[in-house]
PDB file of C-alpha atoms and ligand atoms in Angstrom:
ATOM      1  CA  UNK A  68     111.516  70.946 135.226  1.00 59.00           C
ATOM      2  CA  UNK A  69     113.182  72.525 132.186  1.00 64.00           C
ATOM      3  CA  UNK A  70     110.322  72.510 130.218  1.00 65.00           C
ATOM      4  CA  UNK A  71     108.474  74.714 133.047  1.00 63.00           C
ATOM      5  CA  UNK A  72     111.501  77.262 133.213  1.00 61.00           C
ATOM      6  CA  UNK A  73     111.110  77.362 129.925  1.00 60.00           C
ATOM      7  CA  UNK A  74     107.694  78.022 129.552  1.00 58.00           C
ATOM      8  CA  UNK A  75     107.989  80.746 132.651  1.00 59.00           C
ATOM      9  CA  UNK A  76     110.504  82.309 130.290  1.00 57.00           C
ATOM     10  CA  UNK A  77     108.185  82.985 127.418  1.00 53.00           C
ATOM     11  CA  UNK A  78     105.314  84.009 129.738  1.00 52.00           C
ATOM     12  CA  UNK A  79     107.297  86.249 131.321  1.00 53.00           C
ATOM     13  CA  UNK A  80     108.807  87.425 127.803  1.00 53.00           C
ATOM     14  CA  UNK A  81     104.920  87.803 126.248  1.00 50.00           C
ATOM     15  CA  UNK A  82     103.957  89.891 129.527  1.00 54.00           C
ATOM     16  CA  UNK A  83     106.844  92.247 128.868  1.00 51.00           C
ATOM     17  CA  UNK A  84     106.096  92.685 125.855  1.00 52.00           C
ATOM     18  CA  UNK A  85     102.162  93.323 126.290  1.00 52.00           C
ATOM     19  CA  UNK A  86     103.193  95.645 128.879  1.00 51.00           C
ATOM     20  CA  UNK A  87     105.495  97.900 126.460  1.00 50.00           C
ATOM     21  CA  UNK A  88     102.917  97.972 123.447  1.00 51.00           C
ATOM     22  CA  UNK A  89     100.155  99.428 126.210  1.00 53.00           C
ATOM     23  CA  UNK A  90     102.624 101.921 127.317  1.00 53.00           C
ATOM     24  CA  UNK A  91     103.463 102.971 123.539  1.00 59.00           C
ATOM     25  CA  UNK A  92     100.726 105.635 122.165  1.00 59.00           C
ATOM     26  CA  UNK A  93      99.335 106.828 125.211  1.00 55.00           C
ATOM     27  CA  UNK A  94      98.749 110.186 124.263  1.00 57.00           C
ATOM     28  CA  UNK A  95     101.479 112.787 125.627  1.00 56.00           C
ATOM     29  CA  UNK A  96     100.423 115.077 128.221  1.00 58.00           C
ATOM     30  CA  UNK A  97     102.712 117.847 127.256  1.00 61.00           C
ATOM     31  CA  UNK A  98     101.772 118.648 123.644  1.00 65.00           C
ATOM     32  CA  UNK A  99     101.335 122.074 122.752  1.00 74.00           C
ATOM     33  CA  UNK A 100      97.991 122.808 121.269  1.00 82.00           C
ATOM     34  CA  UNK A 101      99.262 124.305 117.527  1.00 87.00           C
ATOM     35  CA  UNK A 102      97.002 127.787 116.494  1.00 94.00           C
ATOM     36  CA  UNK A 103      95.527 127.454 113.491  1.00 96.00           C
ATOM     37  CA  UNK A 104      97.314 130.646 111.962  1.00 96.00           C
ATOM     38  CA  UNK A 105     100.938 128.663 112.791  1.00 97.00           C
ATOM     39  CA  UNK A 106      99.250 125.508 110.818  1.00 97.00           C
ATOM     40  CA  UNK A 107      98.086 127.407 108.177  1.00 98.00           C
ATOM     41  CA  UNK A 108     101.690 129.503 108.347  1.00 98.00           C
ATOM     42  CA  UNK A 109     103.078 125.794 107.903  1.00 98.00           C
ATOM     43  CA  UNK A 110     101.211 124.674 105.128  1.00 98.00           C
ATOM     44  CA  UNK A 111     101.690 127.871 103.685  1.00 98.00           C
ATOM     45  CA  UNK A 112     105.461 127.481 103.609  1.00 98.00           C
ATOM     46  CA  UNK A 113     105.637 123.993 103.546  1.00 98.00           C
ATOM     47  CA  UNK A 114     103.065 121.584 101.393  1.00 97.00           C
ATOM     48  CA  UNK A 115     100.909 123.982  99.960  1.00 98.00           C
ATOM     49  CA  UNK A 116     103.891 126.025  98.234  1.00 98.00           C
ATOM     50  CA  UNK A 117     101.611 129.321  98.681  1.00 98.00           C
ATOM     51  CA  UNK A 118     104.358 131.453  99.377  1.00 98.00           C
ATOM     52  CA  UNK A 119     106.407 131.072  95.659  1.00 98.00           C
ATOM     53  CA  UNK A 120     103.859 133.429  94.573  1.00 98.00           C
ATOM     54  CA  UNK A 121     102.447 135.065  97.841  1.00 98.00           C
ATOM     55  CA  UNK A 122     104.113 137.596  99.516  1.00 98.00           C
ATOM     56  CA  UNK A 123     102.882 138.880 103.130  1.00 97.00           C
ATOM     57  CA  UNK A 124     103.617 142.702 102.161  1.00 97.00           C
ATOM     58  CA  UNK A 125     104.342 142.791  98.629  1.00 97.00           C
ATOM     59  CA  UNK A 126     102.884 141.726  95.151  1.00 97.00           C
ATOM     60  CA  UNK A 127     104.827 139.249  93.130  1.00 97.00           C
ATOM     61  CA  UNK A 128     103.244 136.646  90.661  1.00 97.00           C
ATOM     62  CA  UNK A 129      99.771 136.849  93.148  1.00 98.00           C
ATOM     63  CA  UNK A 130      98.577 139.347  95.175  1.00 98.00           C
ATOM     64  CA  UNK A 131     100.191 140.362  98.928  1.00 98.00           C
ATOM     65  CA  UNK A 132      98.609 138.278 101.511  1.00 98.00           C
ATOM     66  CA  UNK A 133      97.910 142.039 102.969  1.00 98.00           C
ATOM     67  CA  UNK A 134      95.444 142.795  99.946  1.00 98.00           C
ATOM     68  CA  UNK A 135      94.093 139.199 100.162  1.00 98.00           C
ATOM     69  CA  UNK A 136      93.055 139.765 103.730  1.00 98.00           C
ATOM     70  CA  UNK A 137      91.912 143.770 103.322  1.00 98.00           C
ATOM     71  CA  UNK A 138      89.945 142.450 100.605  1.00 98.00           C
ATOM     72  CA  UNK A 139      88.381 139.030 101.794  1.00 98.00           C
ATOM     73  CA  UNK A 140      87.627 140.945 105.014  1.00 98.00           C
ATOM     74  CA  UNK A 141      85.933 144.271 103.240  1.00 98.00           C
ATOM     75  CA  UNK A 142      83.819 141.994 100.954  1.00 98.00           C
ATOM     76  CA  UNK A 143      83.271 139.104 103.125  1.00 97.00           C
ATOM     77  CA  UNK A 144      84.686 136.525 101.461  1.00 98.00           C
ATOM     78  CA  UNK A 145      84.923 132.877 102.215  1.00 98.00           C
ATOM     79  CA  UNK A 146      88.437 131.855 101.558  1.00 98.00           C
ATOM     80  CA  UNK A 147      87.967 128.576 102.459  1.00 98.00           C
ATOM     81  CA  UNK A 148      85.094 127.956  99.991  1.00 98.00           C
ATOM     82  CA  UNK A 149      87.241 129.788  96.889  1.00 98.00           C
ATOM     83  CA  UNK A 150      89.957 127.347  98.000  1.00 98.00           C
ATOM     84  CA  UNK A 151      87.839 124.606  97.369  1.00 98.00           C
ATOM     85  CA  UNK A 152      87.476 125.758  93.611  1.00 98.00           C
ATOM     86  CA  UNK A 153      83.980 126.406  94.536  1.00 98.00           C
ATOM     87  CA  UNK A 154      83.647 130.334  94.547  1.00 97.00           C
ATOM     88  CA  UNK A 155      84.500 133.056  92.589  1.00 97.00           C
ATOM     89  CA  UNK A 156      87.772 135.277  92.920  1.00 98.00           C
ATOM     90  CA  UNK A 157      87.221 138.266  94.274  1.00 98.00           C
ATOM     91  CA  UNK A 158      90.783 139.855  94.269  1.00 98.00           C
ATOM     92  CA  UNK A 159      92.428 139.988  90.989  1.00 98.00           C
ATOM     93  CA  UNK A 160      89.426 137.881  88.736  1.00 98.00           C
ATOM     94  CA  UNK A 161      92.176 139.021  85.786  1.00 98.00           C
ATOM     95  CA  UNK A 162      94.530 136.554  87.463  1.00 98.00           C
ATOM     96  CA  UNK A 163      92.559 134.014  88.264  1.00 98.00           C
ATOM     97  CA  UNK A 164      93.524 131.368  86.175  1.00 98.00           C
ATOM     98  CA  UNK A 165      96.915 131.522  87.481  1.00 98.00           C
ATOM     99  CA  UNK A 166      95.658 130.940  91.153  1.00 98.00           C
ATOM    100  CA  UNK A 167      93.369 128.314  89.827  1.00 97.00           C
ATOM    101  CA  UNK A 168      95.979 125.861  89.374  1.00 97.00           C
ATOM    102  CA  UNK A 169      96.492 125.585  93.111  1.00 98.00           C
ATOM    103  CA  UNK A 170      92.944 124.023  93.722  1.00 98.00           C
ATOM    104  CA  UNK A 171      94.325 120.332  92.425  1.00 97.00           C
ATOM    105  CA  UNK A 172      96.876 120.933  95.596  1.00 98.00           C
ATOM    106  CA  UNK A 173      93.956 122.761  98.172  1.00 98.00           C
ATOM    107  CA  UNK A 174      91.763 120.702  97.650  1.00 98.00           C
ATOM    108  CA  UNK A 175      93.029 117.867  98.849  1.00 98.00           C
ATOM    109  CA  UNK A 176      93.560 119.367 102.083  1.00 98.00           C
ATOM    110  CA  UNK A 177      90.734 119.198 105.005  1.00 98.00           C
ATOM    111  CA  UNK A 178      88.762 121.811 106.064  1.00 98.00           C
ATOM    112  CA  UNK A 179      90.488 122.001 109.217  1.00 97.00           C
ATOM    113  CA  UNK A 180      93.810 123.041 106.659  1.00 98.00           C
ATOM    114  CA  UNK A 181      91.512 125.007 105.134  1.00 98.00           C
ATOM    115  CA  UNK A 182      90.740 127.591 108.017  1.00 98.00           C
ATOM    116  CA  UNK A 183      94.366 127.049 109.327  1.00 98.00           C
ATOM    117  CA  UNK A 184      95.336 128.814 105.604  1.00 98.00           C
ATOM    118  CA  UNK A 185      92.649 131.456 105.502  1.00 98.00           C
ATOM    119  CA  UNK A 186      93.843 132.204 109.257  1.00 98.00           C
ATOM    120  CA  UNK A 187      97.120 132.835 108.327  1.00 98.00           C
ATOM    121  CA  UNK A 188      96.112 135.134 105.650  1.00 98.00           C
ATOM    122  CA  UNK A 189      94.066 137.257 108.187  1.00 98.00           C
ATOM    123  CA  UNK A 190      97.232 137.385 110.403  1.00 98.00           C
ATOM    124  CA  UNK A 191      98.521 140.020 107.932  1.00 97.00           C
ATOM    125  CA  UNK A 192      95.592 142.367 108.052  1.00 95.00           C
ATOM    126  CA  UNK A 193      96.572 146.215 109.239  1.00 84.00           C
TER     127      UNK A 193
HETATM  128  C1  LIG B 392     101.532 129.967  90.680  1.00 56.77           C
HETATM  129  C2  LIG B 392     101.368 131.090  91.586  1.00 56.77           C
HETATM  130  C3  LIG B 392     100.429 130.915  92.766  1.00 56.77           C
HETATM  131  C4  LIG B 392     100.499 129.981  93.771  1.00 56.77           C
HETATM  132  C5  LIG B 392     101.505 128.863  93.934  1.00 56.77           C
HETATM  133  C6  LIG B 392      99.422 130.286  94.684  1.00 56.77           C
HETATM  134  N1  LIG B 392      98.714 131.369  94.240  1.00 56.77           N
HETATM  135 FE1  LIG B 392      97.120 132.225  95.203  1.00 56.77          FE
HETATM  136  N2  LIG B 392      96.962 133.551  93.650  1.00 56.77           N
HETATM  137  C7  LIG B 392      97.799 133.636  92.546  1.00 56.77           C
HETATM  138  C8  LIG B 392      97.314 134.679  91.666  1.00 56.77           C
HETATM  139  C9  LIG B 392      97.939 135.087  90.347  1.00 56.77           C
HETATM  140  C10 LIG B 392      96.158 135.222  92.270  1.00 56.77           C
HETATM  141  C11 LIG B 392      95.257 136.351  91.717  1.00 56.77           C
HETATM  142  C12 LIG B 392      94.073 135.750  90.999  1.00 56.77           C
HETATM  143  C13 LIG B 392      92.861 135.630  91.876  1.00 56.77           C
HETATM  144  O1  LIG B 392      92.523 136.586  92.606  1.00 56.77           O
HETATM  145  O2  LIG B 392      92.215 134.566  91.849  1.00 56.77           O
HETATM  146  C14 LIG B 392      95.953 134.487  93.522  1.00 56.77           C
HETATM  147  C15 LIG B 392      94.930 134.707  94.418  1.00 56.77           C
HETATM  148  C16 LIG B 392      94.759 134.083  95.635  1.00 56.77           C
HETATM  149  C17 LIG B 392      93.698 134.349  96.568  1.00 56.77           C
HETATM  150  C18 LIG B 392      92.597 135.371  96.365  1.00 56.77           C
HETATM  151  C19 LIG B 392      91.509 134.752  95.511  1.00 56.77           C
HETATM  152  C20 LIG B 392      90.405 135.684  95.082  1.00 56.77           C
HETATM  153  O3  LIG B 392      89.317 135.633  95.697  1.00 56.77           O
HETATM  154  O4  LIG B 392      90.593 136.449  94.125  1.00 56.77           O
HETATM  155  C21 LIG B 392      93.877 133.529  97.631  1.00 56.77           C
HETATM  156  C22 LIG B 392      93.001 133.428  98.873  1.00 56.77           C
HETATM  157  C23 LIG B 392      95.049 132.726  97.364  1.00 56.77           C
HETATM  158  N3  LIG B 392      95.551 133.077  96.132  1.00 56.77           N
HETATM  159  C24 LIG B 392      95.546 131.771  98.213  1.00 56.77           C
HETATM  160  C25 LIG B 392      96.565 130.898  97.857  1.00 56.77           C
HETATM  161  C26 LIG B 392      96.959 129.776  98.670  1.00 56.77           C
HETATM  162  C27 LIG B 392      96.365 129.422 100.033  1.00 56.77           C
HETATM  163  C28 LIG B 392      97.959 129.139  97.995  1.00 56.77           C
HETATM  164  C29 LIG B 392      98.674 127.868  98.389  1.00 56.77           C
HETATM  165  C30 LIG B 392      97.861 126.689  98.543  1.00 56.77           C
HETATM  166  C31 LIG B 392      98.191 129.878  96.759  1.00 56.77           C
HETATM  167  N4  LIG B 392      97.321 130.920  96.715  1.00 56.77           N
HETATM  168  C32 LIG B 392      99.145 129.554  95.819  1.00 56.77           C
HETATM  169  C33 LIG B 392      98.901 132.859  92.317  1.00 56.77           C
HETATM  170  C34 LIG B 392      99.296 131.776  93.072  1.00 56.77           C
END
């Protein structure tokens, strides 16, 4: 008889704990969709370290994410393909070793980090 409680015990224990591993990583029903421009913000700030020499509205080792944008938009660039380290620059080409030692960092990222930058950048057009 004691070996059945016993055995009842650890059934009862391994259902429990079947039951809590199902329940853990359902996906949450209340997480906010993040825009790409607050990703790209976030990487901006955060991992991709953009912002010790990008400014939004004024110049300071690289050009103001303003000019970036004005000019990326007026000559249609693709950011995310410079980021890469496969375009040319197109802003300050005088500079552009400077900014080139970024790419070991961008690209790493994915493309989806990528457009989530180069939104970001757009944010601050006028
Ligand atoms: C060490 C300073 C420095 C850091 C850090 C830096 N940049 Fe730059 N960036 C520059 C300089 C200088 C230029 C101007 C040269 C040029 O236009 O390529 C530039 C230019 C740019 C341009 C315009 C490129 C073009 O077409 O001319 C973009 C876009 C850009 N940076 C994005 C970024 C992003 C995104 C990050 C973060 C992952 C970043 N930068 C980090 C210095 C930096």
């Amino acid at each position: 008889m004691r070996k059945v409680l016993f055995l009842f015990a650890v059934l009862t224990f391994i259902s429990c704990k079947k039951e809590s591993e199902e329940s853990f990583g359902k996906p949450e029903t209340t997480t906010e969709v993040q825009k790409p421009e607050e990703l790209g913000k976030a990487i901006f700030e955060g991992k991709g370290a953009c912002v010790a020499c990008h400014k939004p509205d004024v110049k300071l080792v690289g050009p103001s994410l303003q000019d970036i944008a004005k000019i990326y938009k007026d000559k249609n660039g693709d950011m995310v393909t410079f980021l890469k380290g496969e375009g040319e620059p197109i802003v300050d080409p005088t500079q552009y070793e400077v900014m080139k030692v970024n790419f070991a960092v961008t690209k790493t990222f994915s493309d989806e980090e990528l457009k989530a930058l180069e939104a970001y950048v757009y944010s601050h057009l006028k």
